[in-house]
Amino acid sequence: MNPTSRRTVLTALATAAVSGPLLGTVTASPALATGDLDLYTSNTDLYTKLAGQEGVEFARRYRRHEYADHSLAQRYPYNRTTVMAMHGGGIETGTSELCLAIAGYHPATLAPLEDGHGAFDYWMFEGLRSSGNRDLHVTAKNCDDHVALSMSASSLNVLSLHGCTAAQAGTVPQAVVVGGLNTRFKTLLKAEFDAVGIVWRDGDEVPDLAGVNTDNPCNRTMLAKGGQLELTTELRAAMFTVNTRAGRAGSTTEVFDRFVGACRAAITKLEQGPDQIVL
């Protein structure tokens, strides 16, 4: 962790007890990253055993942006970045709303964000139950959803959003673990988090949250590397004033805005980098 981030950690430790909204209904369960408690061996296993329950117990949302033939001279003829929330809805709360916003859409209205960073493709799996959503968790390396994998495989970059506890992260309450196999992406994300006062820890220091498994969709990209963010329960809670599935999208805070802005800025800089193929 660099000196700026260490100073941020000390500041956060001093203010954690008096800052941020109440946790509300944002929850976290142990061992999510390892899959030790998963009931389903894969997404296919879950879809099979919960046949007919899509839209009731769980949902999938995704968007691929159109690339028209006449635009090839002005735009990249392949997708560059996909944002994912593999455990959205009530599983790792807040990640659905973050996924939409980082992809460039207001989470409540789906109106495009006018911040100059454009729009990115997205995919998410969401728990819709009133309780017991943790049972719908399928650890990332076991994800075999065909749409999710095809979107990863046809993208240069993936940013995958997850939730964890501060104990799992081994950090102050409001923090994010920055992981994935794309080291340049990690460097850009950490620099942007420093710029807006978001505490981070490098995933290399937290093996269970590192996001380095090659079967993880964040690393199943055209470049075989991507980024993963594990946000603590307290950081996600600070992003909303109404921490319910219905209320989160319309009650985002300045913490949410700072986090989203940092991620979108990092993606824009990544896409301008040397390993972004130009045809």
PDB file of C-alpha atoms in Angstrom:
ATOM      1  CA  MET A   1       0.000   0.000   0.000  1.00  0.00           C
ATOM      2  CA  ASN A   2       1.478   3.379  -0.936  1.00  0.00           C
ATOM      3  CA  PRO A   3       1.963   6.291   1.518  1.00  0.00           C
ATOM      4  CA  THR A   4      -1.133   8.156   0.323  1.00  0.00           C
ATOM      5  CA  SER A   5      -3.284   5.109   0.911  1.00  0.00           C
ATOM      6  CA  ARG A   6      -1.751   4.566   4.355  1.00  0.00           C
ATOM      7  CA  ARG A   7      -2.706   8.112   5.308  1.00  0.00           C
ATOM      8  CA  THR A   8      -6.201   7.417   4.037  1.00  0.00           C
ATOM      9  CA  VAL A   9      -6.347   4.286   6.222  1.00  0.00           C
ATOM     10  CA  LEU A  10      -5.355   6.256   9.318  1.00  0.00           C
ATOM     11  CA  THR A  11      -7.984   8.881   8.557  1.00  0.00           C
ATOM     12  CA  ALA A  12     -10.608   6.197   8.053  1.00  0.00           C
ATOM     13  CA  LEU A  13      -9.705   4.542  11.342  1.00  0.00           C
ATOM     14  CA  ALA A  14     -10.180   7.829  13.131  1.00  0.00           C
ATOM     15  CA  THR A  15     -13.531   8.564  11.517  1.00  0.00           C
ATOM     16  CA  ALA A  16     -15.069   5.120  11.035  1.00  0.00           C
ATOM     17  CA  ALA A  17     -16.995   5.256  14.293  1.00  0.00           C
ATOM     18  CA  VAL A  18     -18.682   8.543  13.459  1.00  0.00           C
ATOM     19  CA  SER A  19     -19.093   8.581   9.687  1.00  0.00           C
ATOM     20  CA  GLY A  20     -21.429   6.949   7.205  1.00  0.00           C
ATOM     21  CA  PRO A  21     -25.081   5.885   7.461  1.00  0.00           C
ATOM     22  CA  LEU A  22     -26.349   2.926   9.426  1.00  0.00           C
ATOM     23  CA  LEU A  23     -25.805  -0.477   7.870  1.00  0.00           C
ATOM     24  CA  GLY A  24     -29.532  -1.029   7.422  1.00  0.00           C
ATOM     25  CA  THR A  25     -30.177  -4.251   5.541  1.00  0.00           C
ATOM     26  CA  VAL A  26     -26.779  -4.562   3.890  1.00  0.00           C
ATOM     27  CA  THR A  27     -25.512  -7.961   4.969  1.00  0.00           C
ATOM     28  CA  ALA A  28     -22.539 -10.205   4.353  1.00  0.00           C
ATOM     29  CA  SER A  29     -21.906 -13.900   4.878  1.00  0.00           C
ATOM     30  CA  PRO A  30     -18.610 -15.633   5.595  1.00  0.00           C
ATOM     31  CA  ALA A  31     -16.531 -17.545   3.046  1.00  0.00           C
ATOM     32  CA  LEU A  32     -18.340 -16.144  -0.002  1.00  0.00           C
ATOM     33  CA  ALA A  33     -15.132 -15.840  -1.997  1.00  0.00           C
ATOM     34  CA  THR A  34     -14.085 -19.455  -1.476  1.00  0.00           C
ATOM     35  CA  GLY A  35     -17.418 -21.072  -2.316  1.00  0.00           C
ATOM     36  CA  ASP A  36     -17.161 -23.343   0.733  1.00  0.00           C
ATOM     37  CA  LEU A  37     -20.805 -22.722   1.609  1.00  0.00           C
ATOM     38  CA  ASP A  38     -22.263 -22.789  -1.908  1.00  0.00           C
ATOM     39  CA  LEU A  39     -25.334 -24.966  -2.442  1.00  0.00           C
ATOM     40  CA  TYR A  40     -24.881 -25.047  -6.228  1.00  0.00           C
ATOM     41  CA  THR A  41     -21.811 -26.259  -8.094  1.00  0.00           C
ATOM     42  CA  SER A  42     -22.339 -23.905 -11.035  1.00  0.00           C
ATOM     43  CA  ASN A  43     -24.839 -21.512 -12.552  1.00  0.00           C
ATOM     44  CA  THR A  44     -26.162 -24.350 -14.697  1.00  0.00           C
ATOM     45  CA  ASP A  45     -26.735 -26.404 -11.553  1.00  0.00           C
ATOM     46  CA  LEU A  46     -28.647 -23.516  -9.997  1.00  0.00           C
ATOM     47  CA  TYR A  47     -30.719 -22.870 -13.142  1.00  0.00           C
ATOM     48  CA  THR A  48     -31.584 -26.574 -13.360  1.00  0.00           C
ATOM     49  CA  LYS A  49     -32.591 -26.987  -9.723  1.00  0.00           C
ATOM     50  CA  LEU A  50     -34.516 -23.699  -9.682  1.00  0.00           C
ATOM     51  CA  ALA A  51     -36.142 -24.200 -13.082  1.00  0.00           C
ATOM     52  CA  GLY A  52     -39.085 -21.853 -13.551  1.00  0.00           C
ATOM     53  CA  GLN A  53     -37.930 -19.504 -10.778  1.00  0.00           C
ATOM     54  CA  GLU A  54     -36.095 -16.933 -12.899  1.00  0.00           C
ATOM     55  CA  GLY A  55     -37.773 -13.602 -12.272  1.00  0.00           C
ATOM     56  CA  VAL A  56     -39.079 -14.897  -8.945  1.00  0.00           C
ATOM     57  CA  GLU A  57     -36.073 -16.065  -6.919  1.00  0.00           C
ATOM     58  CA  PHE A  58     -33.293 -14.832  -9.167  1.00  0.00           C
ATOM     59  CA  ALA A  59     -32.744 -12.710 -12.257  1.00  0.00           C
ATOM     60  CA  ARG A  60     -30.159 -12.087 -14.944  1.00  0.00           C
ATOM     61  CA  ARG A  61     -29.685  -8.690 -16.562  1.00  0.00           C
ATOM     62  CA  TYR A  62     -27.236  -7.776 -19.267  1.00  0.00           C
ATOM     63  CA  ARG A  63     -26.679  -5.343 -22.099  1.00  0.00           C
ATOM     64  CA  ARG A  64     -24.485  -5.580 -25.144  1.00  0.00           C
ATOM     65  CA  HIS A  65     -24.192  -2.350 -27.073  1.00  0.00           C
ATOM     66  CA  GLU A  66     -24.805  -2.396 -30.793  1.00  0.00           C
ATOM     67  CA  TYR A  67     -21.928  -1.965 -33.205  1.00  0.00           C
ATOM     68  CA  ALA A  68     -23.194  -1.008 -36.661  1.00  0.00           C
ATOM     69  CA  ASP A  69     -21.228  -1.836 -39.825  1.00  0.00           C
ATOM     70  CA  HIS A  70     -21.059   1.790 -40.903  1.00  0.00           C
ATOM     71  CA  SER A  71     -19.364   2.765 -37.640  1.00  0.00           C
ATOM     72  CA  LEU A  72     -16.280   0.572 -37.971  1.00  0.00           C
ATOM     73  CA  ALA A  73     -14.095   3.405 -39.179  1.00  0.00           C
ATOM     74  CA  GLN A  74     -14.915   5.472 -36.106  1.00  0.00           C
ATOM     75  CA  ARG A  75     -15.280   2.832 -33.389  1.00  0.00           C
ATOM     76  CA  TYR A  76     -13.520  -0.290 -32.238  1.00  0.00           C
ATOM     77  CA  PRO A  77     -15.010  -3.308 -34.045  1.00  0.00           C
ATOM     78  CA  TYR A  78     -15.067  -5.354 -30.823  1.00  0.00           C
ATOM     79  CA  ASN A  79     -16.144  -4.800 -27.264  1.00  0.00           C
ATOM     80  CA  ARG A  80     -13.588  -3.260 -24.970  1.00  0.00           C
ATOM     81  CA  THR A  81     -14.969  -3.379 -21.399  1.00  0.00           C
ATOM     82  CA  THR A  82     -17.710  -5.342 -19.634  1.00  0.00           C
ATOM     83  CA  VAL A  83     -18.796  -4.639 -16.055  1.00  0.00           C
ATOM     84  CA  MET A  84     -20.109  -7.565 -14.001  1.00  0.00           C
ATOM     85  CA  ALA A  85     -21.963  -8.146 -10.724  1.00  0.00           C
ATOM     86  CA  MET A  86     -21.996 -11.893 -10.303  1.00  0.00           C
ATOM     87  CA  HIS A  87     -23.730 -11.812  -6.914  1.00  0.00           C
ATOM     88  CA  GLY A  88     -26.082  -8.868  -7.187  1.00  0.00           C
ATOM     89  CA  GLY A  89     -29.519  -8.170  -5.791  1.00  0.00           C
ATOM     90  CA  GLY A  90     -29.759  -9.505  -2.257  1.00  0.00           C
ATOM     91  CA  ILE A  91     -26.646 -11.703  -2.387  1.00  0.00           C
ATOM     92  CA  GLU A  92     -23.834  -9.118  -2.149  1.00  0.00           C
ATOM     93  CA  THR A  93     -25.974  -6.040  -1.791  1.00  0.00           C
ATOM     94  CA  GLY A  94     -25.161  -2.856  -3.640  1.00  0.00           C
ATOM     95  CA  THR A  95     -23.211  -4.541  -6.416  1.00  0.00           C
ATOM     96  CA  SER A  96     -26.111  -4.441  -8.918  1.00  0.00           C
ATOM     97  CA  GLU A  97     -26.458  -0.684  -8.549  1.00  0.00           C
ATOM     98  CA  LEU A  98     -22.696  -0.223  -8.830  1.00  0.00           C
ATOM     99  CA  CYS A  99     -22.584  -2.414 -11.930  1.00  0.00           C
ATOM    100  CA  LEU A 100     -25.176  -0.286 -13.712  1.00  0.00           C
ATOM    101  CA  ALA A 101     -23.573   3.002 -12.714  1.00  0.00           C
ATOM    102  CA  ILE A 102     -20.020   1.982 -13.607  1.00  0.00           C
ATOM    103  CA  ALA A 103     -21.368   0.779 -16.958  1.00  0.00           C
ATOM    104  CA  GLY A 104     -22.713   4.291 -17.484  1.00  0.00           C
ATOM    105  CA  TYR A 105     -26.357   4.168 -16.401  1.00  0.00           C
ATOM    106  CA  HIS A 106     -28.222   5.697 -13.481  1.00  0.00           C
ATOM    107  CA  PRO A 107     -29.241   2.666 -11.390  1.00  0.00           C
ATOM    108  CA  ALA A 108     -32.800   3.930 -10.821  1.00  0.00           C
ATOM    109  CA  THR A 109     -33.746   5.386 -14.205  1.00  0.00           C
ATOM    110  CA  LEU A 110     -31.185   3.714 -16.508  1.00  0.00           C
ATOM    111  CA  ALA A 111     -30.586   7.152 -18.014  1.00  0.00           C
ATOM    112  CA  PRO A 112     -27.070   7.453 -19.504  1.00  0.00           C
ATOM    113  CA  LEU A 113     -24.516   9.183 -17.297  1.00  0.00           C
ATOM    114  CA  GLU A 114     -23.248  12.417 -18.825  1.00  0.00           C
ATOM    115  CA  ASP A 115     -19.701  12.330 -17.504  1.00  0.00           C
ATOM    116  CA  GLY A 116     -17.724  11.906 -20.704  1.00  0.00           C
ATOM    117  CA  HIS A 117     -16.750   8.267 -20.113  1.00  0.00           C
ATOM    118  CA  GLY A 118     -19.348   6.627 -22.338  1.00  0.00           C
ATOM    119  CA  ALA A 119     -21.192   3.347 -21.809  1.00  0.00           C
ATOM    120  CA  PHE A 120     -19.890  -0.162 -21.245  1.00  0.00           C
ATOM    121  CA  ASP A 121     -21.504  -3.570 -21.577  1.00  0.00           C
ATOM    122  CA  TYR A 122     -22.725  -5.205 -18.370  1.00  0.00           C
ATOM    123  CA  TRP A 123     -23.928  -8.549 -16.992  1.00  0.00           C
ATOM    124  CA  MET A 124     -25.333  -9.352 -13.572  1.00  0.00           C
ATOM    125  CA  PHE A 125     -26.920 -12.189 -11.634  1.00  0.00           C
ATOM    126  CA  GLU A 126     -29.279 -11.072  -8.857  1.00  0.00           C
ATOM    127  CA  GLY A 127     -30.929 -12.679  -5.855  1.00  0.00           C
ATOM    128  CA  LEU A 128     -34.589 -11.635  -5.580  1.00  0.00           C
ATOM    129  CA  ARG A 129     -35.614 -13.431  -2.403  1.00  0.00           C
ATOM    130  CA  SER A 130     -36.876 -11.493   0.610  1.00  0.00           C
ATOM    131  CA  SER A 131     -34.351 -13.508   2.648  1.00  0.00           C
ATOM    132  CA  GLY A 132     -31.931 -16.362   2.135  1.00  0.00           C
ATOM    133  CA  ASN A 133     -30.260 -14.897  -0.920  1.00  0.00           C
ATOM    134  CA  ARG A 134     -26.868 -16.147   0.222  1.00  0.00           C
ATOM    135  CA  ASP A 135     -27.996 -19.614  -0.886  1.00  0.00           C
ATOM    136  CA  LEU A 136     -27.984 -18.340  -4.485  1.00  0.00           C
ATOM    137  CA  HIS A 137     -24.256 -17.582  -4.381  1.00  0.00           C
ATOM    138  CA  VAL A 138     -22.118 -19.405  -6.959  1.00  0.00           C
ATOM    139  CA  THR A 139     -18.442 -18.635  -6.536  1.00  0.00           C
ATOM    140  CA  ALA A 140     -16.928 -16.831  -9.523  1.00  0.00           C
ATOM    141  CA  LYS A 141     -14.602 -19.597 -10.700  1.00  0.00           C
ATOM    142  CA  ASN A 142     -17.630 -21.904 -11.032  1.00  0.00           C
ATOM    143  CA  CYS A 143     -19.680 -19.497 -13.135  1.00  0.00           C
ATOM    144  CA  ASP A 144     -20.673 -21.175 -16.392  1.00  0.00           C
ATOM    145  CA  ASP A 145     -23.466 -18.871 -17.501  1.00  0.00           C
ATOM    146  CA  HIS A 146     -23.148 -18.869 -21.289  1.00  0.00           C
ATOM    147  CA  VAL A 147     -23.917 -15.180 -21.710  1.00  0.00           C
ATOM    148  CA  ALA A 148     -21.508 -14.142 -18.963  1.00  0.00           C
ATOM    149  CA  LEU A 149     -18.683 -16.230 -20.382  1.00  0.00           C
ATOM    150  CA  SER A 150     -19.289 -15.112 -23.952  1.00  0.00           C
ATOM    151  CA  MET A 151     -19.271 -11.480 -22.866  1.00  0.00           C
ATOM    152  CA  SER A 152     -16.000 -11.976 -21.004  1.00  0.00           C
ATOM    153  CA  ALA A 153     -14.405 -13.860 -23.886  1.00  0.00           C
ATOM    154  CA  SER A 154     -15.321 -11.145 -26.381  1.00  0.00           C
ATOM    155  CA  SER A 155     -14.139  -8.245 -24.199  1.00  0.00           C
ATOM    156  CA  LEU A 156     -10.657  -6.863 -23.754  1.00  0.00           C
ATOM    157  CA  ASN A 157     -11.442  -5.873 -20.154  1.00  0.00           C
ATOM    158  CA  VAL A 158     -13.773  -6.994 -17.383  1.00  0.00           C
ATOM    159  CA  LEU A 159     -14.378  -5.267 -14.068  1.00  0.00           C
ATOM    160  CA  SER A 160     -16.178  -7.607 -11.650  1.00  0.00           C
ATOM    161  CA  LEU A 161     -17.834  -6.299  -8.469  1.00  0.00           C
ATOM    162  CA  HIS A 162     -18.207  -8.327  -5.274  1.00  0.00           C
ATOM    163  CA  GLY A 163     -18.994  -7.880  -1.592  1.00  0.00           C
ATOM    164  CA  CYS A 164     -17.009  -9.009   1.428  1.00  0.00           C
ATOM    165  CA  THR A 165     -16.661  -8.245   5.136  1.00  0.00           C
ATOM    166  CA  ALA A 166     -13.968  -6.049   6.665  1.00  0.00           C
ATOM    167  CA  ALA A 167     -12.725  -9.126   8.526  1.00  0.00           C
ATOM    168  CA  GLN A 168     -12.281 -11.008   5.265  1.00  0.00           C
ATOM    169  CA  ALA A 169     -10.488  -8.026   3.745  1.00  0.00           C
ATOM    170  CA  GLY A 170      -8.343  -7.506   6.830  1.00  0.00           C
ATOM    171  CA  THR A 171      -8.826  -3.764   6.649  1.00  0.00           C
ATOM    172  CA  VAL A 172     -10.771  -0.832   8.077  1.00  0.00           C
ATOM    173  CA  PRO A 173     -14.571  -1.021   7.817  1.00  0.00           C
ATOM    174  CA  GLN A 174     -14.994   1.066   4.645  1.00  0.00           C
ATOM    175  CA  ALA A 175     -12.515  -0.310   2.105  1.00  0.00           C
ATOM    176  CA  VAL A 176     -12.156  -2.150  -1.204  1.00  0.00           C
ATOM    177  CA  VAL A 177      -9.817  -4.989  -2.149  1.00  0.00           C
ATOM    178  CA  VAL A 178      -8.395  -4.450  -5.641  1.00  0.00           C
ATOM    179  CA  GLY A 179      -7.720  -7.734  -7.426  1.00  0.00           C
ATOM    180  CA  GLY A 180      -7.622  -9.485 -10.783  1.00  0.00           C
ATOM    181  CA  LEU A 181      -4.764 -10.471 -13.082  1.00  0.00           C
ATOM    182  CA  ASN A 182      -4.511  -7.149 -14.922  1.00  0.00           C
ATOM    183  CA  THR A 183      -1.804  -5.374 -12.940  1.00  0.00           C
ATOM    184  CA  ARG A 184      -2.072  -2.158 -14.934  1.00  0.00           C
ATOM    185  CA  PHE A 185      -5.814  -2.018 -14.316  1.00  0.00           C
ATOM    186  CA  LYS A 186      -5.185  -2.515 -10.598  1.00  0.00           C
ATOM    187  CA  THR A 187      -2.651   0.319 -10.576  1.00  0.00           C
ATOM    188  CA  LEU A 188      -5.095   2.658 -12.307  1.00  0.00           C
ATOM    189  CA  LEU A 189      -7.944   1.727  -9.956  1.00  0.00           C
ATOM    190  CA  LYS A 190      -5.819   2.254  -6.849  1.00  0.00           C
ATOM    191  CA  ALA A 191      -4.642   5.648  -8.093  1.00  0.00           C
ATOM    192  CA  GLU A 192      -8.211   6.763  -8.775  1.00  0.00           C
ATOM    193  CA  PHE A 193      -9.367   5.520  -5.359  1.00  0.00           C
ATOM    194  CA  ASP A 194      -6.547   7.477  -3.717  1.00  0.00           C
ATOM    195  CA  ALA A 195      -7.661  10.583  -5.606  1.00  0.00           C
ATOM    196  CA  VAL A 196     -11.179  10.407  -4.161  1.00  0.00           C
ATOM    197  CA  GLY A 197     -10.343   9.146  -0.676  1.00  0.00           C
ATOM    198  CA  ILE A 198     -11.436   5.516  -1.000  1.00  0.00           C
ATOM    199  CA  VAL A 199      -9.381   3.124   1.154  1.00  0.00           C
ATOM    200  CA  TRP A 200      -8.035   0.118  -0.733  1.00  0.00           C
ATOM    201  CA  ARG A 201      -5.981  -3.004  -0.138  1.00  0.00           C
ATOM    202  CA  ASP A 202      -4.142  -4.931  -2.835  1.00  0.00           C
ATOM    203  CA  GLY A 203      -5.663  -8.326  -3.564  1.00  0.00           C
ATOM    204  CA  ASP A 204      -2.199  -9.904  -3.504  1.00  0.00           C
ATOM    205  CA  GLU A 205      -2.353  -9.502   0.279  1.00  0.00           C
ATOM    206  CA  VAL A 206      -5.733 -11.260   0.569  1.00  0.00           C
ATOM    207  CA  PRO A 207      -5.549 -14.576  -1.334  1.00  0.00           C
ATOM    208  CA  ASP A 208      -9.249 -15.460  -0.943  1.00  0.00           C
ATOM    209  CA  LEU A 209     -10.248 -12.108  -2.447  1.00  0.00           C
ATOM    210  CA  ALA A 210      -7.456 -11.741  -4.998  1.00  0.00           C
ATOM    211  CA  GLY A 211      -9.484 -12.633  -8.086  1.00  0.00           C
ATOM    212  CA  VAL A 212      -6.549 -14.365  -9.753  1.00  0.00           C
ATOM    213  CA  ASN A 213      -8.098 -17.711 -10.670  1.00  0.00           C
ATOM    214  CA  THR A 214      -7.956 -18.105 -14.443  1.00  0.00           C
ATOM    215  CA  ASP A 215     -11.479 -19.590 -14.413  1.00  0.00           C
ATOM    216  CA  ASN A 216     -12.838 -16.387 -12.870  1.00  0.00           C
ATOM    217  CA  PRO A 217     -14.807 -14.576 -15.618  1.00  0.00           C
ATOM    218  CA  CYS A 218     -12.926 -11.366 -14.830  1.00  0.00           C
ATOM    219  CA  ASN A 219      -9.820 -13.074 -16.232  1.00  0.00           C
ATOM    220  CA  ARG A 220     -11.475 -14.924 -19.119  1.00  0.00           C
ATOM    221  CA  THR A 221     -11.104 -11.943 -21.429  1.00  0.00           C
ATOM    222  CA  MET A 222      -9.419 -11.571 -24.815  1.00  0.00           C
ATOM    223  CA  LEU A 223      -6.267 -10.616 -22.911  1.00  0.00           C
ATOM    224  CA  ALA A 224      -6.717 -13.342 -20.218  1.00  0.00           C
ATOM    225  CA  LYS A 225      -6.689 -10.744 -17.441  1.00  0.00           C
ATOM    226  CA  GLY A 226      -9.106  -8.350 -15.787  1.00  0.00           C
ATOM    227  CA  GLY A 227     -10.036  -6.519 -12.590  1.00  0.00           C
ATOM    228  CA  GLN A 228     -12.029  -7.520  -9.523  1.00  0.00           C
ATOM    229  CA  LEU A 229     -13.227  -5.325  -6.664  1.00  0.00           C
ATOM    230  CA  GLU A 230     -14.345  -6.691  -3.278  1.00  0.00           C
ATOM    231  CA  LEU A 231     -16.201  -4.001  -1.317  1.00  0.00           C
ATOM    232  CA  THR A 232     -16.707  -4.315   2.418  1.00  0.00           C
ATOM    233  CA  THR A 233     -20.189  -4.356   3.908  1.00  0.00           C
ATOM    234  CA  GLU A 234     -19.625  -0.956   5.515  1.00  0.00           C
ATOM    235  CA  LEU A 235     -18.403   0.673   2.307  1.00  0.00           C
ATOM    236  CA  ARG A 236     -21.451  -0.561   0.415  1.00  0.00           C
ATOM    237  CA  ALA A 237     -23.759   0.575   3.221  1.00  0.00           C
ATOM    238  CA  ALA A 238     -22.261   4.065   3.061  1.00  0.00           C
ATOM    239  CA  MET A 239     -23.272   4.289  -0.597  1.00  0.00           C
ATOM    240  CA  PHE A 240     -27.032   4.296   0.087  1.00  0.00           C
ATOM    241  CA  THR A 241     -29.414   5.989   2.492  1.00  0.00           C
ATOM    242  CA  VAL A 242     -32.111   3.339   1.969  1.00  0.00           C
ATOM    243  CA  ASN A 243     -30.536  -0.105   2.090  1.00  0.00           C
ATOM    244  CA  THR A 244     -33.316  -2.206   0.606  1.00  0.00           C
ATOM    245  CA  ARG A 245     -33.496  -3.734  -2.855  1.00  0.00           C
ATOM    246  CA  ALA A 246     -36.255  -1.312  -3.843  1.00  0.00           C
ATOM    247  CA  GLY A 247     -34.660   1.718  -2.232  1.00  0.00           C
ATOM    248  CA  ARG A 248     -30.970   1.511  -3.047  1.00  0.00           C
ATOM    249  CA  ALA A 249     -31.067   2.610  -6.682  1.00  0.00           C
ATOM    250  CA  GLY A 250     -32.780   5.889  -5.853  1.00  0.00           C
ATOM    251  CA  SER A 251     -30.869   6.735  -2.678  1.00  0.00           C
ATOM    252  CA  THR A 252     -27.210   6.780  -3.671  1.00  0.00           C
ATOM    253  CA  THR A 253     -24.779   8.972  -1.721  1.00  0.00           C
ATOM    254  CA  GLU A 254     -21.641  10.925  -2.556  1.00  0.00           C
ATOM    255  CA  VAL A 255     -19.593   7.854  -1.538  1.00  0.00           C
ATOM    256  CA  PHE A 256     -21.326   5.930  -4.324  1.00  0.00           C
ATOM    257  CA  ASP A 257     -20.630   8.769  -6.762  1.00  0.00           C
ATOM    258  CA  ARG A 258     -16.950   8.959  -5.821  1.00  0.00           C
ATOM    259  CA  PHE A 259     -16.497   5.216  -6.161  1.00  0.00           C
ATOM    260  CA  VAL A 260     -18.289   5.048  -9.505  1.00  0.00           C
ATOM    261  CA  GLY A 261     -16.377   8.032 -10.836  1.00  0.00           C
ATOM    262  CA  ALA A 262     -13.056   6.474  -9.851  1.00  0.00           C
ATOM    263  CA  CYS A 263     -13.881   3.182 -11.580  1.00  0.00           C
ATOM    264  CA  ARG A 264     -15.082   4.882 -14.753  1.00  0.00           C
ATOM    265  CA  ALA A 265     -11.982   7.075 -14.907  1.00  0.00           C
ATOM    266  CA  ALA A 266      -9.736   4.030 -14.465  1.00  0.00           C
ATOM    267  CA  ILE A 267     -11.547   2.158 -17.249  1.00  0.00           C
ATOM    268  CA  THR A 268     -11.149   5.119 -19.619  1.00  0.00           C
ATOM    269  CA  LYS A 269      -7.406   5.296 -18.908  1.00  0.00           C
ATOM    270  CA  LEU A 270      -7.051   1.524 -19.284  1.00  0.00           C
ATOM    271  CA  GLU A 271      -8.728   1.629 -22.683  1.00  0.00           C
ATOM    272  CA  GLN A 272      -6.172   4.198 -23.812  1.00  0.00           C
ATOM    273  CA  GLY A 273      -3.297   1.889 -22.869  1.00  0.00           C
ATOM    274  CA  PRO A 274      -0.753   0.030 -25.003  1.00  0.00           C
ATOM    275  CA  ASP A 275      -2.368  -3.408 -24.770  1.00  0.00           C
ATOM    276  CA  GLN A 276      -5.705  -2.230 -26.163  1.00  0.00           C
ATOM    277  CA  ILE A 277      -5.631  -3.672 -29.678  1.00  0.00           C
ATOM    278  CA  VAL A 278      -6.396  -1.287 -32.547  1.00  0.00           C
ATOM    279  CA  LEU A 279      -7.508  -2.801 -35.869  1.00  0.00           C
TER     280      LEU A 279
END
